Tab-separated table of C-alpha atoms and ligand atoms in Angstrom:
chain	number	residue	atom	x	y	z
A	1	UNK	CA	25.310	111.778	53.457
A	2	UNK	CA	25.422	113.358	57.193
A	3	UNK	CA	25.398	110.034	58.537
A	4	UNK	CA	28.566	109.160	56.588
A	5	UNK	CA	30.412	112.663	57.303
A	6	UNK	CA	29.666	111.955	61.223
A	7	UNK	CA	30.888	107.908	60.876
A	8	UNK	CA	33.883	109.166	58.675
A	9	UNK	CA	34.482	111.334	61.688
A	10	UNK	CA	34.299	109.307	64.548
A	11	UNK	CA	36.718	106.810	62.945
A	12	UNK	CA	39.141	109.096	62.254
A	13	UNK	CA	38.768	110.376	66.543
A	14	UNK	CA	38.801	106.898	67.388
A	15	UNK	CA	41.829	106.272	65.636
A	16	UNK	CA	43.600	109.486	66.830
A	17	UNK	CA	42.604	108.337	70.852
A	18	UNK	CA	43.448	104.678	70.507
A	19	UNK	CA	47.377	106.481	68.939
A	20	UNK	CA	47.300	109.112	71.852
A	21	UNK	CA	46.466	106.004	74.307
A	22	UNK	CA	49.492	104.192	72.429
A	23	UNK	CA	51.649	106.808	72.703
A	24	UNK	CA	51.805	107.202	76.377
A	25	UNK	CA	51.824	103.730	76.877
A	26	UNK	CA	54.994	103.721	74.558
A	27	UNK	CA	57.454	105.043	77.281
A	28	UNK	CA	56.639	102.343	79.746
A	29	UNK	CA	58.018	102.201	83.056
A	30	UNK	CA	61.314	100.220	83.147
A	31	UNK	CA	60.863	97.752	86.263
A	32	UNK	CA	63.709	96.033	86.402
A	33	UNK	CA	67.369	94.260	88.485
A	34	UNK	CA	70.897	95.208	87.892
A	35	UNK	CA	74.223	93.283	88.061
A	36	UNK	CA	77.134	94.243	86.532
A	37	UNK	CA	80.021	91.911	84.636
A	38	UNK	CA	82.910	91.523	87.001
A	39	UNK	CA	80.318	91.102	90.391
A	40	UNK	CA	79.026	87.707	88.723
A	41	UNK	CA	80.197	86.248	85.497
A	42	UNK	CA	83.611	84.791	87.067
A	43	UNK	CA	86.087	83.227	84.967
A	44	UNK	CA	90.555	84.084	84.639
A	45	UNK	CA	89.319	87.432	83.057
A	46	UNK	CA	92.513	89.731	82.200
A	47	UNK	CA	91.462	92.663	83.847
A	48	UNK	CA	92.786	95.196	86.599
A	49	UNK	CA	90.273	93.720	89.232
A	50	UNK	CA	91.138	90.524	88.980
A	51	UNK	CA	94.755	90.923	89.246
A	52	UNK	CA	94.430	93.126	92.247
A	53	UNK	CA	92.577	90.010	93.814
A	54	UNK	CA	94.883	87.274	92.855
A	55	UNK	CA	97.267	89.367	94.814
A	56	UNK	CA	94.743	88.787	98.109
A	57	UNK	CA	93.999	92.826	97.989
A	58	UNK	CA	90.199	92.359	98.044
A	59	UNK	CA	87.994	92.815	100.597
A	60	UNK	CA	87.941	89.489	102.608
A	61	UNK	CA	90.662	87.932	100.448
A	62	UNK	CA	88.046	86.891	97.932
A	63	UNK	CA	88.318	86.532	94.158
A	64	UNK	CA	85.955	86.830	91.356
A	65	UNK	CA	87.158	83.460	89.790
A	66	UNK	CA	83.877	81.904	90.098
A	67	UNK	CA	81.852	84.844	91.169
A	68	UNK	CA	78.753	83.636	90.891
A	69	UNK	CA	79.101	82.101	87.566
A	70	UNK	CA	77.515	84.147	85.498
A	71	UNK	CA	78.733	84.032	82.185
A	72	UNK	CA	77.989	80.426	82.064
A	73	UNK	CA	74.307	81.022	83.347
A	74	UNK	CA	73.773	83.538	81.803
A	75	UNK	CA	70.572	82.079	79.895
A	76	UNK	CA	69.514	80.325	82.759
A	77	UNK	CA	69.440	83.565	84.887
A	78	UNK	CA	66.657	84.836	82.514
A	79	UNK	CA	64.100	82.669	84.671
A	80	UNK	CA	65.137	84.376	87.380
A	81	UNK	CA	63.766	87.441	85.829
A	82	UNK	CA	60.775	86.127	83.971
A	83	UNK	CA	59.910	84.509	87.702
A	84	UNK	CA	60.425	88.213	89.054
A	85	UNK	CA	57.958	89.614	86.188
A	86	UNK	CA	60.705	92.508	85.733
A	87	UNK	CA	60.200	94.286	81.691
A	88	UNK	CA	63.696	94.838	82.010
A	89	UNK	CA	67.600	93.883	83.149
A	90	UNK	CA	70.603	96.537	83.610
A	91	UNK	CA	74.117	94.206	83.053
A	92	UNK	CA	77.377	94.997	82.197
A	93	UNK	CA	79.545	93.879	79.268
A	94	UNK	CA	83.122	93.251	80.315
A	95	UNK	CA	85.752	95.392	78.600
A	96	UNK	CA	88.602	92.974	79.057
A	97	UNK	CA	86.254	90.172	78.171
A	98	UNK	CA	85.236	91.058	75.028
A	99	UNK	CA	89.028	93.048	74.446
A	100	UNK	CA	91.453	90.778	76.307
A	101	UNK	CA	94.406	92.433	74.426
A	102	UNK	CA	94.680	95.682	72.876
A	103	UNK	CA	92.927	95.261	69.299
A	104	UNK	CA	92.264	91.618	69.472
A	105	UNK	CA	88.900	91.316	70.474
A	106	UNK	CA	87.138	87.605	71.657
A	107	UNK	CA	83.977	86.755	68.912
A	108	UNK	CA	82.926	84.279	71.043
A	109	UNK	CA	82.475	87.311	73.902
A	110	UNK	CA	81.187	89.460	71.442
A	111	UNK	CA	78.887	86.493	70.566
A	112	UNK	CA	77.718	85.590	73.916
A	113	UNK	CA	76.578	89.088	75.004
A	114	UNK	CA	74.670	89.663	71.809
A	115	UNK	CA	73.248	86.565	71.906
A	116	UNK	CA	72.298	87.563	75.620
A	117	UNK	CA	70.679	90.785	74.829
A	118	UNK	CA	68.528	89.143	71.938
A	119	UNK	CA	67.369	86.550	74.326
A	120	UNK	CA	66.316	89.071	76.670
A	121	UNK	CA	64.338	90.965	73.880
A	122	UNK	CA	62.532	87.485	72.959
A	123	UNK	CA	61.566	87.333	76.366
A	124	UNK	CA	59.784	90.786	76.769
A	125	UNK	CA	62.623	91.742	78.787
A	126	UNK	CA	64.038	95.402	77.785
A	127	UNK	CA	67.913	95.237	78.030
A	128	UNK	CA	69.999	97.996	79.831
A	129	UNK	CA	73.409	98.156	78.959
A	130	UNK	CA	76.258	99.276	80.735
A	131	UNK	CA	79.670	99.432	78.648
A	132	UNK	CA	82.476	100.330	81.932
A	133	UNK	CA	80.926	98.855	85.732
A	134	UNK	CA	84.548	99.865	87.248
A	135	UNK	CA	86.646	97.678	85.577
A	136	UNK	CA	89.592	98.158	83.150
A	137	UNK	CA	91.410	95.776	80.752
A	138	UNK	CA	94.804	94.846	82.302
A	139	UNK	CA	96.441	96.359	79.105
A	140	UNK	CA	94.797	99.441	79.742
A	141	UNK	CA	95.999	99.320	83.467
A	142	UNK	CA	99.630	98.832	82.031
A	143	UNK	CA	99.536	102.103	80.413
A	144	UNK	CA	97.779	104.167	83.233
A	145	UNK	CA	94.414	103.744	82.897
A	146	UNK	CA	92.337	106.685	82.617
A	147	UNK	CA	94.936	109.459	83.026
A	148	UNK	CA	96.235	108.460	79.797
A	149	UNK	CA	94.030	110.036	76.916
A	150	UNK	CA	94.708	107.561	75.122
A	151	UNK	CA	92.293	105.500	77.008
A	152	UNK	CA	89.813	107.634	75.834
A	153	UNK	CA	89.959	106.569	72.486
A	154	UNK	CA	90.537	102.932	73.583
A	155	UNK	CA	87.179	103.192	75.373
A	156	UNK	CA	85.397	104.637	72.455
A	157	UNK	CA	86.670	102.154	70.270
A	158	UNK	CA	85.579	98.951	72.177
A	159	UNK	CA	82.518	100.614	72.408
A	160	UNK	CA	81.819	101.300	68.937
A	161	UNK	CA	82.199	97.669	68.739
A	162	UNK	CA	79.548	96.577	71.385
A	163	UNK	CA	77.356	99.283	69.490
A	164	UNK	CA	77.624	98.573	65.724
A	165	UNK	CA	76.648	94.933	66.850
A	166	UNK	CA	73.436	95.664	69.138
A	167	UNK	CA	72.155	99.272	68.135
A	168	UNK	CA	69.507	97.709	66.925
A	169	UNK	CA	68.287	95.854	69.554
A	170	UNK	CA	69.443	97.997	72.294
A	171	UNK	CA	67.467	101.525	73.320
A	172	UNK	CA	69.175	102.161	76.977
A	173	UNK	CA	72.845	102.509	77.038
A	174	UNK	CA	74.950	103.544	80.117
A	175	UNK	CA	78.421	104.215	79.211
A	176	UNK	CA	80.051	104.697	82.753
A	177	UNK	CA	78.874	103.579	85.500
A	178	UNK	CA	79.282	105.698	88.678
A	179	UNK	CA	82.499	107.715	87.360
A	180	UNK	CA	82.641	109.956	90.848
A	181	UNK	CA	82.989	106.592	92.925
A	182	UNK	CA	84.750	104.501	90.976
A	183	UNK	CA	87.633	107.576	89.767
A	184	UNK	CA	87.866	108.986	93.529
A	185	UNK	CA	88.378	105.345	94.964
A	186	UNK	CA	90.803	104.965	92.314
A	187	UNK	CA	92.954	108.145	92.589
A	188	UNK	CA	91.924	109.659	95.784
A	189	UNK	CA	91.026	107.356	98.707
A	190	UNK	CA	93.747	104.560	96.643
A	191	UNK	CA	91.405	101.745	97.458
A	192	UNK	CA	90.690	100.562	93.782
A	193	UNK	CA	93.423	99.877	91.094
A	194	UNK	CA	95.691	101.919	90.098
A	195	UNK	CA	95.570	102.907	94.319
A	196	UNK	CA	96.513	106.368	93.996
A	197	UNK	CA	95.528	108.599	96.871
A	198	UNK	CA	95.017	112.196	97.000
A	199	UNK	CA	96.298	112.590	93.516
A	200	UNK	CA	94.887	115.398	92.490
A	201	UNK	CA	96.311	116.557	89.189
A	202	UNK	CA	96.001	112.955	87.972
A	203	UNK	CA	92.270	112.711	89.157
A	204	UNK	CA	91.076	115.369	87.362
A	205	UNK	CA	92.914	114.408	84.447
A	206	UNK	CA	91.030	110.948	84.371
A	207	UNK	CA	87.810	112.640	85.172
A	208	UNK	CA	88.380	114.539	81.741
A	209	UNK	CA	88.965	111.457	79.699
A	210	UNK	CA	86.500	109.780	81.072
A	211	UNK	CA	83.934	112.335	80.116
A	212	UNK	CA	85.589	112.783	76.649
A	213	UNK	CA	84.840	109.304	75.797
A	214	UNK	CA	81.159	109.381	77.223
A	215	UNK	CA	80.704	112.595	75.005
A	216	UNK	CA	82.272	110.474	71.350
A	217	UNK	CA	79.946	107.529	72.700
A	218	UNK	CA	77.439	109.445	73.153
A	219	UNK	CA	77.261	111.366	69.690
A	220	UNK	CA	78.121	108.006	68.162
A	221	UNK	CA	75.281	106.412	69.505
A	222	UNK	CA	72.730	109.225	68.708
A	223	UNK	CA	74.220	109.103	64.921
A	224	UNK	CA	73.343	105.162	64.644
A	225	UNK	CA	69.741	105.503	66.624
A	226	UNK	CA	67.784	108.657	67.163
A	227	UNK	CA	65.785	107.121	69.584
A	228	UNK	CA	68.451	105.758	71.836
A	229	UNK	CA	68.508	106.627	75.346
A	230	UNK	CA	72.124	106.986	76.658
A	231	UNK	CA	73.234	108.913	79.944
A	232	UNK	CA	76.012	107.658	82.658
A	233	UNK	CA	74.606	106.047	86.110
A	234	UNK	CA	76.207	108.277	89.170
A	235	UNK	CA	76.419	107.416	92.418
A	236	UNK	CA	74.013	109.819	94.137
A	237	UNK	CA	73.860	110.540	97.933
A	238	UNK	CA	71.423	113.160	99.906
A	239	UNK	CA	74.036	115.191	102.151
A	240	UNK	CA	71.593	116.860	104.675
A	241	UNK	CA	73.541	119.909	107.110
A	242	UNK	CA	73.889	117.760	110.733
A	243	UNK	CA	72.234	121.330	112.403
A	244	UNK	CA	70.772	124.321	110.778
A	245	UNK	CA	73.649	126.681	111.375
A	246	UNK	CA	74.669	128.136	108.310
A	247	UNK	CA	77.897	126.852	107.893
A	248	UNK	CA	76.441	123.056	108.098
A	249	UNK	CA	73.766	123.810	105.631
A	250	UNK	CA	77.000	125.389	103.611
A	251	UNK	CA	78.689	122.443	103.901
A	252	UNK	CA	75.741	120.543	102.751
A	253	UNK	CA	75.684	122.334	99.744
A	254	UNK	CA	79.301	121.835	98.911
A	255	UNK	CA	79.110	118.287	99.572
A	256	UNK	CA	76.137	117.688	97.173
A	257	UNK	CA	77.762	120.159	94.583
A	258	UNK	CA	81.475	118.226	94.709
A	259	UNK	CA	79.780	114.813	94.741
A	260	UNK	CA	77.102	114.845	92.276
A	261	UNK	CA	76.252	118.279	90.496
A	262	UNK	CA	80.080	118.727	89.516
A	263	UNK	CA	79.703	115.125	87.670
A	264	UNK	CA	76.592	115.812	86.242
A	265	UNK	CA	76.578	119.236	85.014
A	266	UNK	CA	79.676	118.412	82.651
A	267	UNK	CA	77.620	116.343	80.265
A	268	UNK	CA	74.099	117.956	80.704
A	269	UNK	CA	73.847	117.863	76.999
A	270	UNK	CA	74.981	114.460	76.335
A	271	UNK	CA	72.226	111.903	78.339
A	272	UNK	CA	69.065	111.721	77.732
A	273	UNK	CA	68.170	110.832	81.308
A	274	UNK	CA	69.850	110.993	84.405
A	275	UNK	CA	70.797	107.603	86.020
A	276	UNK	CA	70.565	107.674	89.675
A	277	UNK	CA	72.161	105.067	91.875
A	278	UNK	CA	70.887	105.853	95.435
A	279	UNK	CA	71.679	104.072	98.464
A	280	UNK	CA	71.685	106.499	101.139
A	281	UNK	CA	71.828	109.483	102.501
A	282	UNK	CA	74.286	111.486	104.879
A	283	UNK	CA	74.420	114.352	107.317
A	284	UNK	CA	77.191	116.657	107.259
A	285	UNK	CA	79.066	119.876	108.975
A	286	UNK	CA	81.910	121.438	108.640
A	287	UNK	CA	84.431	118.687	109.555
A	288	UNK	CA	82.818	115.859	107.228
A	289	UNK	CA	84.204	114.192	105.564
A	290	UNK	CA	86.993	113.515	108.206
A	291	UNK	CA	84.308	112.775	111.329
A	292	UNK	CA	81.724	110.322	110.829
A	293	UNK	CA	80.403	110.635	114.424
A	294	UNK	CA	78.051	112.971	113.087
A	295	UNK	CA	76.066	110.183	111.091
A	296	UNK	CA	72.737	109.984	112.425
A	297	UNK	CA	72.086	106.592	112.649
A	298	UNK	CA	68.739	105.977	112.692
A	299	UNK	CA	68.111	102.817	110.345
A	300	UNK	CA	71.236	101.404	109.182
A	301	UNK	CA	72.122	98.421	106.572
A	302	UNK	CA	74.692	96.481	106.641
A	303	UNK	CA	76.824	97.556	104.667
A	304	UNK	CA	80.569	96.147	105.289
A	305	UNK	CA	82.236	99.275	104.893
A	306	UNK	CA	80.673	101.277	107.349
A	307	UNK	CA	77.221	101.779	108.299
A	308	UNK	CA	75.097	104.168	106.505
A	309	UNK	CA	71.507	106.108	106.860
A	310	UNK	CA	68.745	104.693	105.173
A	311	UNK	CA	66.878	107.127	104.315
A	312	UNK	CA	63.991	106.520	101.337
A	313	UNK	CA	63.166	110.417	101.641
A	314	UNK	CA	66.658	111.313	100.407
A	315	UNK	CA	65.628	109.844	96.741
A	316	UNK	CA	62.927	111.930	96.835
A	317	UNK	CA	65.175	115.189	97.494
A	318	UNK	CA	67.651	113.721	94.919
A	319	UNK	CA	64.881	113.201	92.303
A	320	UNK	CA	63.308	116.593	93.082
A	321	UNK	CA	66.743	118.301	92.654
A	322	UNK	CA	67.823	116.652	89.458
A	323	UNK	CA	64.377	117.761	87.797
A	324	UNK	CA	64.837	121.231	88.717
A	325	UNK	CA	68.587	121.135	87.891
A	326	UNK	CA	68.143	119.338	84.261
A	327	UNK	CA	64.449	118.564	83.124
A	328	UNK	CA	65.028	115.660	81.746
A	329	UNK	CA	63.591	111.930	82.658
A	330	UNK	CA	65.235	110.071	85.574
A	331	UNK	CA	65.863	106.767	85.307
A	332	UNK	CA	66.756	105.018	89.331
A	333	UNK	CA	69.662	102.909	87.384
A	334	UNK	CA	70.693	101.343	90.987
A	335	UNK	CA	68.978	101.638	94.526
A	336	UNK	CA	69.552	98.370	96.926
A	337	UNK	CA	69.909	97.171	100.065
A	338	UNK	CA	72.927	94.148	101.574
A	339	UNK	CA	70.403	92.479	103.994
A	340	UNK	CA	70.965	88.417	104.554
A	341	UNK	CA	67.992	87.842	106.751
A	342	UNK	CA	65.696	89.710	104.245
A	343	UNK	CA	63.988	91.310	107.350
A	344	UNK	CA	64.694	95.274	106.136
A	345	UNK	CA	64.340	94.629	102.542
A	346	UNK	CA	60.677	94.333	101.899
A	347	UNK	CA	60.201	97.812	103.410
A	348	UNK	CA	63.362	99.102	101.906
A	349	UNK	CA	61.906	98.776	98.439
A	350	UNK	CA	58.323	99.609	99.283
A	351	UNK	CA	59.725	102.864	101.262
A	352	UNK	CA	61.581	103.763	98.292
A	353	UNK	CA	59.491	102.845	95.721
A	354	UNK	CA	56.621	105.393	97.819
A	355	UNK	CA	59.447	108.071	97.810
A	356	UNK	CA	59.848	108.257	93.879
A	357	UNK	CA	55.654	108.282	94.204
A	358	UNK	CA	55.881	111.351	95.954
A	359	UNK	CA	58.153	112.454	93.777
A	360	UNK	CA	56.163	111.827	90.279
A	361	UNK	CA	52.946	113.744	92.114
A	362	UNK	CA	55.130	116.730	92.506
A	363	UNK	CA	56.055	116.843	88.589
A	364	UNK	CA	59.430	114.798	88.756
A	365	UNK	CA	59.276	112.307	85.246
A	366	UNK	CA	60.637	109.142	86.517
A	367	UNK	CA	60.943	106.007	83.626
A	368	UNK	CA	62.571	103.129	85.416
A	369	UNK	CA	63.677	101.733	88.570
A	370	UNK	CA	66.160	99.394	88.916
A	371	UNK	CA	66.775	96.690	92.289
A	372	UNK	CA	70.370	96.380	92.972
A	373	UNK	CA	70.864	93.381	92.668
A	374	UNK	CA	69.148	90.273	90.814
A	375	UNK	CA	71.508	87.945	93.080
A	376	UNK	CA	74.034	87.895	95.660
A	377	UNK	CA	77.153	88.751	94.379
A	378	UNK	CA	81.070	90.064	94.402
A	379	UNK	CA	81.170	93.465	96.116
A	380	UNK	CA	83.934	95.780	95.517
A	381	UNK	CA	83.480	97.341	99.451
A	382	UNK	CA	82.510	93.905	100.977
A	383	UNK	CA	83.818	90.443	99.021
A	384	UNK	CA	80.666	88.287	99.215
A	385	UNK	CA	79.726	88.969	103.404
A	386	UNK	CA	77.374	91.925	101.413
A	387	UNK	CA	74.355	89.742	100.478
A	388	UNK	CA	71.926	92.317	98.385
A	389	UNK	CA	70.599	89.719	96.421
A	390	UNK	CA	66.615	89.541	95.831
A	391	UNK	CA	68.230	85.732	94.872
A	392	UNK	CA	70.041	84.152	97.563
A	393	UNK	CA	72.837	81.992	95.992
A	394	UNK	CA	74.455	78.923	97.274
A	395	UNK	CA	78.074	79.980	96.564
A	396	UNK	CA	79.148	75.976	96.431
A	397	UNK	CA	76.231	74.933	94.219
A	398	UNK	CA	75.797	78.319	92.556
A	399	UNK	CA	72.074	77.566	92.947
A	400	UNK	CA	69.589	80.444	93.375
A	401	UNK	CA	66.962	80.985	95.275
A	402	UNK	CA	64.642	83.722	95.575
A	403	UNK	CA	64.291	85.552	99.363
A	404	UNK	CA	61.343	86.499	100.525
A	405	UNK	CA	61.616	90.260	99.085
A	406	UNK	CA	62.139	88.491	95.626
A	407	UNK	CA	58.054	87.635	96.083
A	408	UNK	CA	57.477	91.049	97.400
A	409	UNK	CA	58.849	93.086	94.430
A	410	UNK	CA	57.256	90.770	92.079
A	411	UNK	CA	53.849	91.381	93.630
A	412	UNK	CA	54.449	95.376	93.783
A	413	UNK	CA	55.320	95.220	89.886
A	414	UNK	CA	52.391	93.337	89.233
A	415	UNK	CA	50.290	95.826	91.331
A	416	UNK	CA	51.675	98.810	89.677
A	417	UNK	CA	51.157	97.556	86.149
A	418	UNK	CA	47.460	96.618	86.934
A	419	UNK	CA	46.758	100.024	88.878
A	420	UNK	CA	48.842	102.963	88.477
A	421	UNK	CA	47.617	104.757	91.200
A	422	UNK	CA	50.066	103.540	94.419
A	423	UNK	CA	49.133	99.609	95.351
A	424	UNK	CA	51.526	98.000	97.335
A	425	UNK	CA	51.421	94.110	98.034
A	426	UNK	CA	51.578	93.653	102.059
A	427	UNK	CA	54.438	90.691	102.863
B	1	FCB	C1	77.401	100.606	93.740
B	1	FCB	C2	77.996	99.846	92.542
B	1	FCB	C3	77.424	98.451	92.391
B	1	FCB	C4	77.245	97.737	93.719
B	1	FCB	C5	76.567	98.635	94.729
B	1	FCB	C6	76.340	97.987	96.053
B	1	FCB	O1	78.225	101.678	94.068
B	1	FCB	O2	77.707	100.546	91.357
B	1	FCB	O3	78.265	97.740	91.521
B	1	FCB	O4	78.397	97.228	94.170
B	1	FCB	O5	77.307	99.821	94.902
């Protein structure tokens, strides 16, 4: 009778171990690429972007006509990631797409990114979705874009739509991506559409809509799928004081307070995670951000704009600070490098991928990171001279093929997911 008590017994711990064991294996890191709509699918796509290009206003001149075809290889790009070993994929659905005209919205669109997302799924592959990557409907642009409210409700709307269709086969949702880049270069520096500068009333007036709709999403989302996992990606730099005199370090503080903590703290309540797009850091005085002779340059990319400080240590600050600020998971939604001789980018990835390490042994509760970008593609600062593709891609053929670093990042995966302790693959 003992015998059976003690059997009974160790089923029931056995049973209770192998759920615990489950459990934490449950939240499993996201290793995964990002892309977003507009930067590959190509195609006469009614939106602001586009229009802006056809008038030669992009950088370079260039257009996103054929982009890198995307839409149309779509399916095809999926061996791209099953050859990369990544659990999961962060892409964009395209607003104007899927909503060419106000009300009228395309089933085949609708169709094609569903069908997308459950092809991922059959593949293992855990799809990230973001719902706004910078661009807006044409219609929308005709009637002032984000500084009307009624944009708000336009956004919420199409997204409703996206949602009722995929909530069930979608956990990670991103509603905005980068709102403090893509709103300042659209109403303060004037270099994406509508091209207002310094407009400061009608900034913050977007900013609020913007944030209004993320909040309805949000809730909306939440009522369809308790266990979805929605936040907004932000554009994240480490602004380090250029000296230690106090009014540097004060400066500093403002900078990383106006550019991220201003952004974030508005919807604290509303994302489960905070998305982190990182690609470096900067150091700053008094004067920034009118002189950039105080940039330290000690290891720059190329980035076509201007050059900027890589600096892997600056995601660990950022992580650290976020943890402290918010508790809650943090999720590296973006974190890439434009290199076309793939010499930096093995150690760019390795260096960062050691910083978030560093990060996790000092409490921080990181669930994803996410290489910017699967393939070479459009960029919104740099036409297609930026190359931060772990695919290179033949932009006559539209071929792919995989760099180098495209190797390295599968073999670091693969080491992590044998051996969580830190493993890296040497290239
Ligand atoms: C980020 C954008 C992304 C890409 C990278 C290089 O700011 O979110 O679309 O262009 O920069």
């Amino acid at each position: 009778m003992k015998t059976k008590w003690i059997m009974f017994a160790a089923v029931i711990f056995s049973l209770c171990l192998k759920n615990a064991v489950l459990a934490s294996n449950e939240q499993e890191f996201l290793w995964g690429v990002a892309t977003s709509a507009h930067q590959i699918e190509g195609g006469d796509i009614p939106s602001d972007w586009y229009e802006f290009e056809k008038q030669g206003k992009a950088p370079d001149g260039s257009t996103t006509e054929k982009a890198v075809d995307g839409y149309n290889l779509a399916f095809e790009d999926i061996k791209l990631l099953k050859e990369l070993g990544v659990n999961s994929y962060r892409f964009s659905i395209e607003w104007a797409r899927v909503e060419p005209e106000n009300n009228k919205f395309d089933e085949a669109a609708l169709k094609h990114y569903h069908d997308l997302i459950v092809a991922l799924k059959n593949n293992g592959i855990t799809p990230v979705v973001t719902l706004h990557h910078f661009t807006n409907p044409k219609w929308i642009a005709d009637k002032s874009s984000w500084t009307n409210k009624e944009t708000a409700n336009e956004f919420v709307e199409y997204a409703r739509k996206i949602i009722d269709q995929n909530n069930n086969d979608v956990t990670y949702w991103i509603t905005v991506n980068e709102p403090n880049v893509f709103l300042s270069y659209s109403y303060i520096f004037g270099n994406f559409p509508p091209y207002k500068k310094k407009d400061i009333l009608v900034y913050k007036k977007a900013i609020e809509n913007v944030f209004e709709a993320h909040r309805q999403i949000y809730r909306y989302i939440h009522e369809k799928n308790n266990k979805a996992q929605v936040s907004i990606a932000y554009n994240f730099s480490d602004f380090k004081p250029k000296t230690y005199r106090l009014i540097d370090v004060l400066s500093a503080r403002i900078c990383n307070y106006a550019y991220s903590w201003y952004w974030t703290d508005q919807v604290k309540n509303e994302m489960d995670f905070v998305g982190i797009n990182y690609y470096f850091s900067r150091y700053v005085g008094l004067d920034y951000p009118f002189s950039s002779q105080y940039y330290k340059y000690t290891d720059v990319s190329e980035w076509n704009q201007w050059p900027q400080n890589i600096q892997p240590e600056g995601l660990e600050h950022i992580t650290l600070m976020a943890h402290n600020r918010y508790k809650k998971p943090i999720i590296i939604t973006e974190n890439g490098l434009p290199d076309k001789d793939d010499d930096k980018r093995p150690d760019f990835i390795k260096n960062h991928i050691e910083a978030l390490n560093t990060a996790k042994s000092k409490g921080v509760e990181i669930n994803g990171y996410f290489y910017w970008s699967l393939m070479d593609n459009f960029e919104w600062w740099g036409g297609y001279k930026d190359k931060y593709g772990l695919y290179e891609v033949d932009y006559n053929t539209m071929k792919r093929r995989p760099r180098p670093s495209a190797f390295y990042y599968r073999d670091l995966i693969m080491n992590y997911q044998k051996n969580e302790n830190l493993s890296l693959p040497t290239y």
